[in-house]
């Protein structure tokens, strides 16, 4: 297998953490987004949609989405389980992973990519060069606030997002919570359930990679 990673971006970090949690050692190639290597001819031959991460499977497929990478690795290496073992738990983990992506990752990206000078003309990932829309950055910030409130409510009910166990859903929400620093957002003071959850995940060896 070959793993295409990028040390500065959140979505590759999700896959990197998942691989580490599984205890796998996969040949890794770093794609520098700072140098624009995702648009190089050689990388576009791997992923024409110009996004990272990518996992080339043992069978030769190029998986270009975290959900696909996690599904594949979980099926090949079920232990430790990160995507649940019972039908109910598997479904809850997918639900909370989708919530973390759509209500956490998406608004953070919206706020970052529509405001940061480094993202001028690059308001969305992928091959299209799109201009920033400042109103989307503002809206993104409001949605990030709502994300932190939602996390705190949920983590007051449960130690981890989907169940009693750490899972793909926590890993996903953790990476996006951490990445919120690029829009100068942090876990709000007083959100103690979220802070305890965050600190517990940060202490895992996979979080330091
Ligand atoms: N839905 C994809 C998202 C992949 C993605 O958007 N990756 C970003 C880095 S976090 C990227 O490749 N950006 C390239 C760019 O901004 O040009 C996944 O789950 O992996």
PDB file of N, CA, C and O in Angstrom, residues 113-176:
ATOM      1  N   UNK A 113     -11.035  29.086   4.335  1.00  0.00           N
ATOM      2  CA  UNK A 113     -10.713  29.212   2.913  1.00  0.00           C
ATOM      3  C   UNK A 113     -11.298  30.473   2.300  1.00  0.00           C
ATOM      4  O   UNK A 113     -10.794  30.954   1.282  1.00  0.00           O
ATOM      5  N   UNK A 114     -12.342  31.021   2.924  1.00  0.00           N
ATOM      6  CA  UNK A 114     -12.946  32.230   2.373  1.00  0.00           C
ATOM      7  C   UNK A 114     -12.379  33.511   2.960  1.00  0.00           C
ATOM      8  O   UNK A 114     -12.834  34.599   2.602  1.00  0.00           O
ATOM      9  N   UNK A 115     -11.386  33.368   3.867  1.00  0.00           N
ATOM     10  CA  UNK A 115     -10.832  34.583   4.492  1.00  0.00           C
ATOM     11  C   UNK A 115      -9.304  34.631   4.471  1.00  0.00           C
ATOM     12  O   UNK A 115      -8.723  35.716   4.352  1.00  0.00           O
ATOM     13  N   UNK A 116      -8.637  33.499   4.594  1.00  0.00           N
ATOM     14  CA  UNK A 116      -7.174  33.526   4.771  1.00  0.00           C
ATOM     15  C   UNK A 116      -6.480  33.942   3.461  1.00  0.00           C
ATOM     16  O   UNK A 116      -6.809  33.426   2.393  1.00  0.00           O
ATOM     17  N   UNK A 117      -5.510  34.873   3.581  1.00  0.00           N
ATOM     18  CA  UNK A 117      -4.818  35.342   2.363  1.00  0.00           C
ATOM     19  C   UNK A 117      -4.169  34.201   1.563  1.00  0.00           C
ATOM     20  O   UNK A 117      -4.127  34.253   0.323  1.00  0.00           O
ATOM     21  N   UNK A 118      -3.701  33.171   2.264  1.00  0.00           N
ATOM     22  CA  UNK A 118      -3.049  32.062   1.555  1.00  0.00           C
ATOM     23  C   UNK A 118      -4.039  31.280   0.691  1.00  0.00           C
ATOM     24  O   UNK A 118      -3.646  30.505  -0.187  1.00  0.00           O
ATOM     25  N   UNK A 119      -5.323  31.472   0.924  1.00  0.00           N
ATOM     26  CA  UNK A 119      -6.356  30.722   0.200  1.00  0.00           C
ATOM     27  C   UNK A 119      -7.034  31.566  -0.878  1.00  0.00           C
ATOM     28  O   UNK A 119      -8.038  31.154  -1.447  1.00  0.00           O
ATOM     29  N   UNK A 120      -6.458  32.727  -1.148  1.00  0.00           N
ATOM     30  CA  UNK A 120      -7.017  33.596  -2.198  1.00  0.00           C
ATOM     31  C   UNK A 120      -7.091  32.822  -3.510  1.00  0.00           C
ATOM     32  O   UNK A 120      -6.105  32.208  -3.932  1.00  0.00           O
ATOM     33  N   UNK A 121      -8.265  32.821  -4.111  1.00  0.00           N
ATOM     34  CA  UNK A 121      -8.426  32.095  -5.377  1.00  0.00           C
ATOM     35  C   UNK A 121      -8.497  30.593  -5.205  1.00  0.00           C
ATOM     36  O   UNK A 121      -8.564  29.851  -6.190  1.00  0.00           O
ATOM     37  N   UNK A 122      -8.470  30.130  -3.945  1.00  0.00           N
ATOM     38  CA  UNK A 122      -8.477  28.681  -3.683  1.00  0.00           C
ATOM     39  C   UNK A 122      -9.544  28.378  -2.619  1.00  0.00           C
ATOM     40  O   UNK A 122      -9.281  27.680  -1.631  1.00  0.00           O
ATOM     41  N   UNK A 123     -10.754  28.927  -2.837  1.00  0.00           N
ATOM     42  CA  UNK A 123     -11.782  28.852  -1.789  1.00  0.00           C
ATOM     43  C   UNK A 123     -12.299  27.436  -1.557  1.00  0.00           C
ATOM     44  O   UNK A 123     -12.924  27.170  -0.530  1.00  0.00           O
ATOM     45  N   UNK A 124     -12.051  26.551  -2.509  1.00  0.00           N
ATOM     46  CA  UNK A 124     -12.405  25.136  -2.304  1.00  0.00           C
ATOM     47  C   UNK A 124     -11.227  24.275  -2.728  1.00  0.00           C
ATOM     48  O   UNK A 124     -10.485  24.641  -3.650  1.00  0.00           O
ATOM     49  N   UNK A 125     -11.064  23.119  -2.084  1.00  0.00           N
ATOM     50  CA  UNK A 125     -10.006  22.209  -2.552  1.00  0.00           C
ATOM     51  C   UNK A 125     -10.404  21.635  -3.911  1.00  0.00           C
ATOM     52  O   UNK A 125     -11.572  21.676  -4.288  1.00  0.00           O
ATOM     53  N   UNK A 126      -9.414  21.120  -4.618  1.00  0.00           N
ATOM     54  CA  UNK A 126      -9.727  20.495  -5.904  1.00  0.00           C
ATOM     55  C   UNK A 126      -9.157  21.271  -7.060  1.00  0.00           C
ATOM     56  O   UNK A 126      -8.436  22.243  -6.872  1.00  0.00           O
ATOM     57  N   UNK A 127      -9.479  20.846  -8.266  1.00  0.00           N
ATOM     58  CA  UNK A 127      -8.831  21.439  -9.447  1.00  0.00           C
ATOM     59  C   UNK A 127      -9.332  22.830  -9.823  1.00  0.00           C
ATOM     60  O   UNK A 127      -8.670  23.544 -10.555  1.00  0.00           O
ATOM     61  N   UNK A 128     -10.511  23.255  -9.310  1.00  0.00           N
ATOM     62  CA  UNK A 128     -11.038  24.570  -9.696  1.00  0.00           C
ATOM     63  C   UNK A 128     -10.451  25.671  -8.820  1.00  0.00           C
ATOM     64  O   UNK A 128     -10.395  25.528  -7.599  1.00  0.00           O
ATOM     65  N   UNK A 129     -10.053  26.786  -9.436  1.00  0.00           N
ATOM     66  CA  UNK A 129      -9.606  27.956  -8.676  1.00  0.00           C
ATOM     67  C   UNK A 129     -10.802  28.880  -8.471  1.00  0.00           C
ATOM     68  O   UNK A 129     -11.236  29.537  -9.418  1.00  0.00           O
ATOM     69  N   UNK A 130     -11.328  28.910  -7.263  1.00  0.00           N
ATOM     70  CA  UNK A 130     -12.531  29.706  -6.998  1.00  0.00           C
ATOM     71  C   UNK A 130     -12.222  30.840  -6.034  1.00  0.00           C
ATOM     72  O   UNK A 130     -11.443  30.669  -5.092  1.00  0.00           O
ATOM     73  N   UNK A 131     -12.857  31.992  -6.299  1.00  0.00           N
ATOM     74  CA  UNK A 131     -12.615  33.177  -5.465  1.00  0.00           C
ATOM     75  C   UNK A 131     -13.259  33.025  -4.088  1.00  0.00           C
ATOM     76  O   UNK A 131     -14.258  32.331  -3.931  1.00  0.00           O
ATOM     77  N   UNK A 132     -12.691  33.746  -3.133  1.00  0.00           N
ATOM     78  CA  UNK A 132     -13.251  33.743  -1.781  1.00  0.00           C
ATOM     79  C   UNK A 132     -14.557  34.531  -1.736  1.00  0.00           C
ATOM     80  O   UNK A 132     -14.732  35.496  -2.484  1.00  0.00           O
ATOM     81  N   UNK A 133     -15.455  34.113  -0.836  1.00  0.00           N
ATOM     82  CA  UNK A 133     -16.702  34.856  -0.592  1.00  0.00           C
ATOM     83  C   UNK A 133     -16.691  35.211   0.898  1.00  0.00           C
ATOM     84  O   UNK A 133     -16.931  34.343   1.745  1.00  0.00           O
ATOM     85  N   UNK A 134     -16.348  36.472   1.241  1.00  0.00           N
ATOM     86  CA  UNK A 134     -16.188  36.826   2.658  1.00  0.00           C
ATOM     87  C   UNK A 134     -17.410  36.484   3.510  1.00  0.00           C
ATOM     88  O   UNK A 134     -17.270  36.093   4.675  1.00  0.00           O
ATOM     89  N   UNK A 135     -18.612  36.604   2.951  1.00  0.00           N
ATOM     90  CA  UNK A 135     -19.819  36.295   3.736  1.00  0.00           C
ATOM     91  C   UNK A 135     -19.835  34.833   4.179  1.00  0.00           C
ATOM     92  O   UNK A 135     -20.374  34.496   5.238  1.00  0.00           O
ATOM     93  N   UNK A 136     -19.230  33.978   3.380  1.00  0.00           N
ATOM     94  CA  UNK A 136     -19.179  32.559   3.767  1.00  0.00           C
ATOM     95  C   UNK A 136     -18.239  32.356   4.952  1.00  0.00           C
ATOM     96  O   UNK A 136     -18.456  31.473   5.786  1.00  0.00           O
ATOM     97  N   UNK A 137     -17.177  33.173   5.001  1.00  0.00           N
ATOM     98  CA  UNK A 137     -16.251  33.081   6.141  1.00  0.00           C
ATOM     99  C   UNK A 137     -16.983  33.471   7.421  1.00  0.00           C
ATOM    100  O   UNK A 137     -16.871  32.794   8.451  1.00  0.00           O
ATOM    101  N   UNK A 138     -17.752  34.525   7.335  1.00  0.00           N
ATOM    102  CA  UNK A 138     -18.530  34.969   8.508  1.00  0.00           C
ATOM    103  C   UNK A 138     -19.530  33.912   8.930  1.00  0.00           C
ATOM    104  O   UNK A 138     -19.684  33.594  10.104  1.00  0.00           O
ATOM    105  N   UNK A 139     -20.228  33.364   7.958  1.00  0.00           N
ATOM    106  CA  UNK A 139     -21.216  32.329   8.266  1.00  0.00           C
ATOM    107  C   UNK A 139     -20.519  31.099   8.867  1.00  0.00           C
ATOM    108  O   UNK A 139     -21.014  30.479   9.809  1.00  0.00           O
ATOM    109  N   UNK A 140     -19.343  30.780   8.322  1.00  0.00           N
ATOM    110  CA  UNK A 140     -18.598  29.627   8.824  1.00  0.00           C
ATOM    111  C   UNK A 140     -18.295  29.775  10.312  1.00  0.00           C
ATOM    112  O   UNK A 140     -18.424  28.820  11.085  1.00  0.00           O
ATOM    113  N   UNK A 141     -17.900  30.983  10.722  1.00  0.00           N
ATOM    114  CA  UNK A 141     -17.572  31.206  12.135  1.00  0.00           C
ATOM    115  C   UNK A 141     -18.786  30.939  13.029  1.00  0.00           C
ATOM    116  O   UNK A 141     -18.662  30.336  14.100  1.00  0.00           O
ATOM    117  N   UNK A 142     -19.948  31.360  12.584  1.00  0.00           N
ATOM    118  CA  UNK A 142     -21.167  31.104  13.378  1.00  0.00           C
ATOM    119  C   UNK A 142     -21.444  29.615  13.467  1.00  0.00           C
ATOM    120  O   UNK A 142     -21.855  29.093  14.505  1.00  0.00           O
ATOM    121  N   UNK A 143     -21.197  28.927  12.367  1.00  0.00           N
ATOM    122  CA  UNK A 143     -21.451  27.480  12.366  1.00  0.00           C
ATOM    123  C   UNK A 143     -20.436  26.754  13.268  1.00  0.00           C
ATOM    124  O   UNK A 143     -20.758  25.732  13.878  1.00  0.00           O
ATOM    125  N   UNK A 144     -19.219  27.281  13.341  1.00  0.00           N
ATOM    126  CA  UNK A 144     -18.213  26.666  14.218  1.00  0.00           C
ATOM    127  C   UNK A 144     -18.628  26.822  15.683  1.00  0.00           C
ATOM    128  O   UNK A 144     -18.503  25.882  16.483  1.00  0.00           O
ATOM    129  N   UNK A 145     -19.168  27.982  16.015  1.00  0.00           N
ATOM    130  CA  UNK A 145     -19.711  28.194  17.378  1.00  0.00           C
ATOM    131  C   UNK A 145     -20.750  27.122  17.703  1.00  0.00           C
ATOM    132  O   UNK A 145     -20.741  26.522  18.785  1.00  0.00           O
ATOM    133  N   UNK A 146     -21.643  26.929  16.755  1.00  0.00           N
ATOM    134  CA  UNK A 146     -22.724  25.945  16.955  1.00  0.00           C
ATOM    135  C   UNK A 146     -22.144  24.536  17.087  1.00  0.00           C
ATOM    136  O   UNK A 146     -22.648  23.707  17.860  1.00  0.00           O
ATOM    137  N   UNK A 147     -21.080  24.263  16.365  1.00  0.00           N
ATOM    138  CA  UNK A 147     -20.421  22.947  16.445  1.00  0.00           C
ATOM    139  C   UNK A 147     -19.890  22.714  17.859  1.00  0.00           C
ATOM    140  O   UNK A 147     -20.096  21.650  18.450  1.00  0.00           O
ATOM    141  N   UNK A 148     -19.220  23.739  18.413  1.00  0.00           N
ATOM    142  CA  UNK A 148     -18.670  23.576  19.767  1.00  0.00           C
ATOM    143  C   UNK A 148     -19.787  23.373  20.796  1.00  0.00           C
ATOM    144  O   UNK A 148     -19.643  22.576  21.729  1.00  0.00           O
ATOM    145  N   UNK A 149     -20.893  24.072  20.614  1.00  0.00           N
ATOM    146  CA  UNK A 149     -22.027  23.893  21.542  1.00  0.00           C
ATOM    147  C   UNK A 149     -22.583  22.468  21.420  1.00  0.00           C
ATOM    148  O   UNK A 149     -22.864  21.799  22.423  1.00  0.00           O
ATOM    149  N   UNK A 150     -22.715  22.018  20.198  1.00  0.00           N
ATOM    150  CA  UNK A 150     -23.255  20.674  19.960  1.00  0.00           C
ATOM    151  C   UNK A 150     -22.332  19.604  20.574  1.00  0.00           C
ATOM    152  O   UNK A 150     -22.789  18.656  21.219  1.00  0.00           O
ATOM    153  N   UNK A 151     -21.011  19.787  20.398  1.00  0.00           N
ATOM    154  CA  UNK A 151     -20.051  18.824  20.978  1.00  0.00           C
ATOM    155  C   UNK A 151     -20.216  18.765  22.495  1.00  0.00           C
ATOM    156  O   UNK A 151     -20.230  17.682  23.094  1.00  0.00           O
ATOM    157  N   UNK A 152     -20.309  19.929  23.115  1.00  0.00           N
ATOM    158  CA  UNK A 152     -20.397  19.975  24.573  1.00  0.00           C
ATOM    159  C   UNK A 152     -21.670  19.274  25.058  1.00  0.00           C
ATOM    160  O   UNK A 152     -21.629  18.519  26.036  1.00  0.00           O
ATOM    161  N   UNK A 153     -22.770  19.503  24.371  1.00  0.00           N
ATOM    162  CA  UNK A 153     -24.027  18.841  24.751  1.00  0.00           C
ATOM    163  C   UNK A 153     -23.864  17.328  24.659  1.00  0.00           C
ATOM    164  O   UNK A 153     -24.196  16.584  25.587  1.00  0.00           O
ATOM    165  N   UNK A 154     -23.320  16.878  23.551  1.00  0.00           N
ATOM    166  CA  UNK A 154     -23.176  15.430  23.352  1.00  0.00           C
ATOM    167  C   UNK A 154     -22.201  14.820  24.368  1.00  0.00           C
ATOM    168  O   UNK A 154     -22.438  13.746  24.924  1.00  0.00           O
ATOM    169  N   UNK A 155     -21.085  15.499  24.606  1.00  0.00           N
ATOM    170  CA  UNK A 155     -20.057  14.913  25.474  1.00  0.00           C
ATOM    171  C   UNK A 155     -20.425  15.010  26.956  1.00  0.00           C
ATOM    172  O   UNK A 155     -19.791  14.377  27.790  1.00  0.00           O
ATOM    173  N   UNK A 156     -21.463  15.750  27.256  1.00  0.00           N
ATOM    174  CA  UNK A 156     -22.023  15.686  28.609  1.00  0.00           C
ATOM    175  C   UNK A 156     -22.870  14.432  28.792  1.00  0.00           C
ATOM    176  O   UNK A 156     -23.132  14.016  29.916  1.00  0.00           O
ATOM    177  N   UNK A 157     -23.279  13.836  27.676  1.00  0.00           N
ATOM    178  CA  UNK A 157     -24.104  12.619  27.756  1.00  0.00           C
ATOM    179  C   UNK A 157     -23.266  11.351  27.652  1.00  0.00           C
ATOM    180  O   UNK A 157     -23.700  10.284  28.061  1.00  0.00           O
ATOM    181  N   UNK A 158     -22.102  11.472  26.998  1.00  0.00           N
ATOM    182  CA  UNK A 158     -21.343  10.274  26.624  1.00  0.00           C
ATOM    183  C   UNK A 158     -19.856  10.613  26.601  1.00  0.00           C
ATOM    184  O   UNK A 158     -19.492  11.702  26.138  1.00  0.00           O
ATOM    185  N   UNK A 159     -18.983   9.709  27.075  1.00  0.00           N
ATOM    186  CA  UNK A 159     -17.550  10.061  27.110  1.00  0.00           C
ATOM    187  C   UNK A 159     -16.952  10.215  25.706  1.00  0.00           C
ATOM    188  O   UNK A 159     -16.010  10.981  25.507  1.00  0.00           O
ATOM    189  N   UNK A 160     -17.479   9.449  24.759  1.00  0.00           N
ATOM    190  CA  UNK A 160     -17.049   9.580  23.364  1.00  0.00           C
ATOM    191  C   UNK A 160     -18.289   9.828  22.517  1.00  0.00           C
ATOM    192  O   UNK A 160     -19.412   9.574  22.957  1.00  0.00           O
ATOM    193  N   UNK A 161     -18.085  10.307  21.297  1.00  0.00           N
ATOM    194  CA  UNK A 161     -19.242  10.802  20.540  1.00  0.00           C
ATOM    195  C   UNK A 161     -20.276   9.727  20.222  1.00  0.00           C
ATOM    196  O   UNK A 161     -21.472   9.952  20.381  1.00  0.00           O
ATOM    197  N   UNK A 162     -19.803   8.558  19.806  1.00  0.00           N
ATOM    198  CA  UNK A 162     -20.776   7.562  19.341  1.00  0.00           C
ATOM    199  C   UNK A 162     -21.105   6.507  20.382  1.00  0.00           C
ATOM    200  O   UNK A 162     -22.171   5.907  20.325  1.00  0.00           O
ATOM    201  N   UNK A 163     -20.151   6.272  21.297  1.00  0.00           N
ATOM    202  CA  UNK A 163     -20.370   5.207  22.284  1.00  0.00           C
ATOM    203  C   UNK A 163     -19.418   5.412  23.448  1.00  0.00           C
ATOM    204  O   UNK A 163     -18.831   6.481  23.611  1.00  0.00           O
ATOM    205  N   UNK A 164     -19.230   4.344  24.218  1.00  0.00           N
ATOM    206  CA  UNK A 164     -18.296   4.416  25.359  1.00  0.00           C
ATOM    207  C   UNK A 164     -16.840   4.328  24.883  1.00  0.00           C
ATOM    208  O   UNK A 164     -15.920   4.519  25.672  1.00  0.00           O
ATOM    209  N   UNK A 165     -16.660   3.955  23.622  1.00  0.00           N
ATOM    210  CA  UNK A 165     -15.309   3.716  23.094  1.00  0.00           C
ATOM    211  C   UNK A 165     -14.878   4.824  22.137  1.00  0.00           C
ATOM    212  O   UNK A 165     -15.704   5.335  21.386  1.00  0.00           O
ATOM    213  N   UNK A 166     -13.579   5.073  22.111  1.00  0.00           N
ATOM    214  CA  UNK A 166     -12.980   5.950  21.090  1.00  0.00           C
ATOM    215  C   UNK A 166     -13.229   5.348  19.710  1.00  0.00           C
ATOM    216  O   UNK A 166     -13.092   4.133  19.524  1.00  0.00           O
ATOM    217  N   UNK A 167     -13.582   6.197  18.747  1.00  0.00           N
ATOM    218  CA  UNK A 167     -13.865   5.674  17.393  1.00  0.00           C
ATOM    219  C   UNK A 167     -13.472   6.688  16.326  1.00  0.00           C
ATOM    220  O   UNK A 167     -13.026   7.814  16.634  1.00  0.00           O
ATOM    221  N   UNK A 168     -13.693   6.290  15.096  1.00  0.00           N
ATOM    222  CA  UNK A 168     -13.464   7.171  13.941  1.00  0.00           C
ATOM    223  C   UNK A 168     -14.170   8.515  14.114  1.00  0.00           C
ATOM    224  O   UNK A 168     -13.665   9.554  13.688  1.00  0.00           O
ATOM    225  N   UNK A 169     -15.327   8.512  14.744  1.00  0.00           N
ATOM    226  CA  UNK A 169     -16.082   9.759  14.930  1.00  0.00           C
ATOM    227  C   UNK A 169     -15.295  10.729  15.816  1.00  0.00           C
ATOM    228  O   UNK A 169     -15.204  11.928  15.517  1.00  0.00           O
ATOM    229  N   UNK A 170     -14.696  10.196  16.902  1.00  0.00           N
ATOM    230  CA  UNK A 170     -13.915  11.052  17.806  1.00  0.00           C
ATOM    231  C   UNK A 170     -12.668  11.568  17.107  1.00  0.00           C
ATOM    232  O   UNK A 170     -12.312  12.744  17.236  1.00  0.00           O
ATOM    233  N   UNK A 171     -12.016  10.658  16.406  1.00  0.00           N
ATOM    234  CA  UNK A 171     -10.789  11.034  15.687  1.00  0.00           C
ATOM    235  C   UNK A 171     -11.089  12.192  14.721  1.00  0.00           C
ATOM    236  O   UNK A 171     -10.365  13.186  14.659  1.00  0.00           O
ATOM    237  N   UNK A 172     -12.200  12.071  14.013  1.00  0.00           N
ATOM    238  CA  UNK A 172     -12.579  13.089  13.026  1.00  0.00           C
ATOM    239  C   UNK A 172     -12.871  14.425  13.712  1.00  0.00           C
ATOM    240  O   UNK A 172     -12.330  15.477  13.321  1.00  0.00           O
ATOM    241  N   UNK A 173     -13.696  14.377  14.756  1.00  0.00           N
ATOM    242  CA  UNK A 173     -14.060  15.624  15.444  1.00  0.00           C
ATOM    243  C   UNK A 173     -12.839  16.235  16.132  1.00  0.00           C
ATOM    244  O   UNK A 173     -12.688  17.462  16.180  1.00  0.00           O
ATOM    245  N   UNK A 174     -11.948  15.390  16.651  1.00  0.00           N
ATOM    246  CA  UNK A 174     -10.736  15.877  17.314  1.00  0.00           C
ATOM    247  C   UNK A 174      -9.856  16.649  16.325  1.00  0.00           C
ATOM    248  O   UNK A 174      -9.387  17.754  16.619  1.00  0.00           O
ATOM    249  N   UNK A 175      -9.627  16.064  15.159  1.00  0.00           N
ATOM    250  CA  UNK A 175      -8.742  16.716  14.177  1.00  0.00           C
ATOM    251  C   UNK A 175      -9.328  18.065  13.763  1.00  0.00           C
ATOM    252  O   UNK A 175      -8.609  19.073  13.685  1.00  0.00           O
ATOM    253  N   UNK A 176     -10.630  18.121  13.553  1.00  0.00           N
ATOM    254  CA  UNK A 176     -11.228  19.401  13.139  1.00  0.00           C
ATOM    255  C   UNK A 176     -11.225  20.412  14.290  1.00  0.00           C
ATOM    256  O   UNK A 176     -10.999  21.607  14.075  1.00  0.00           O
TER     257      UNK A 176
END
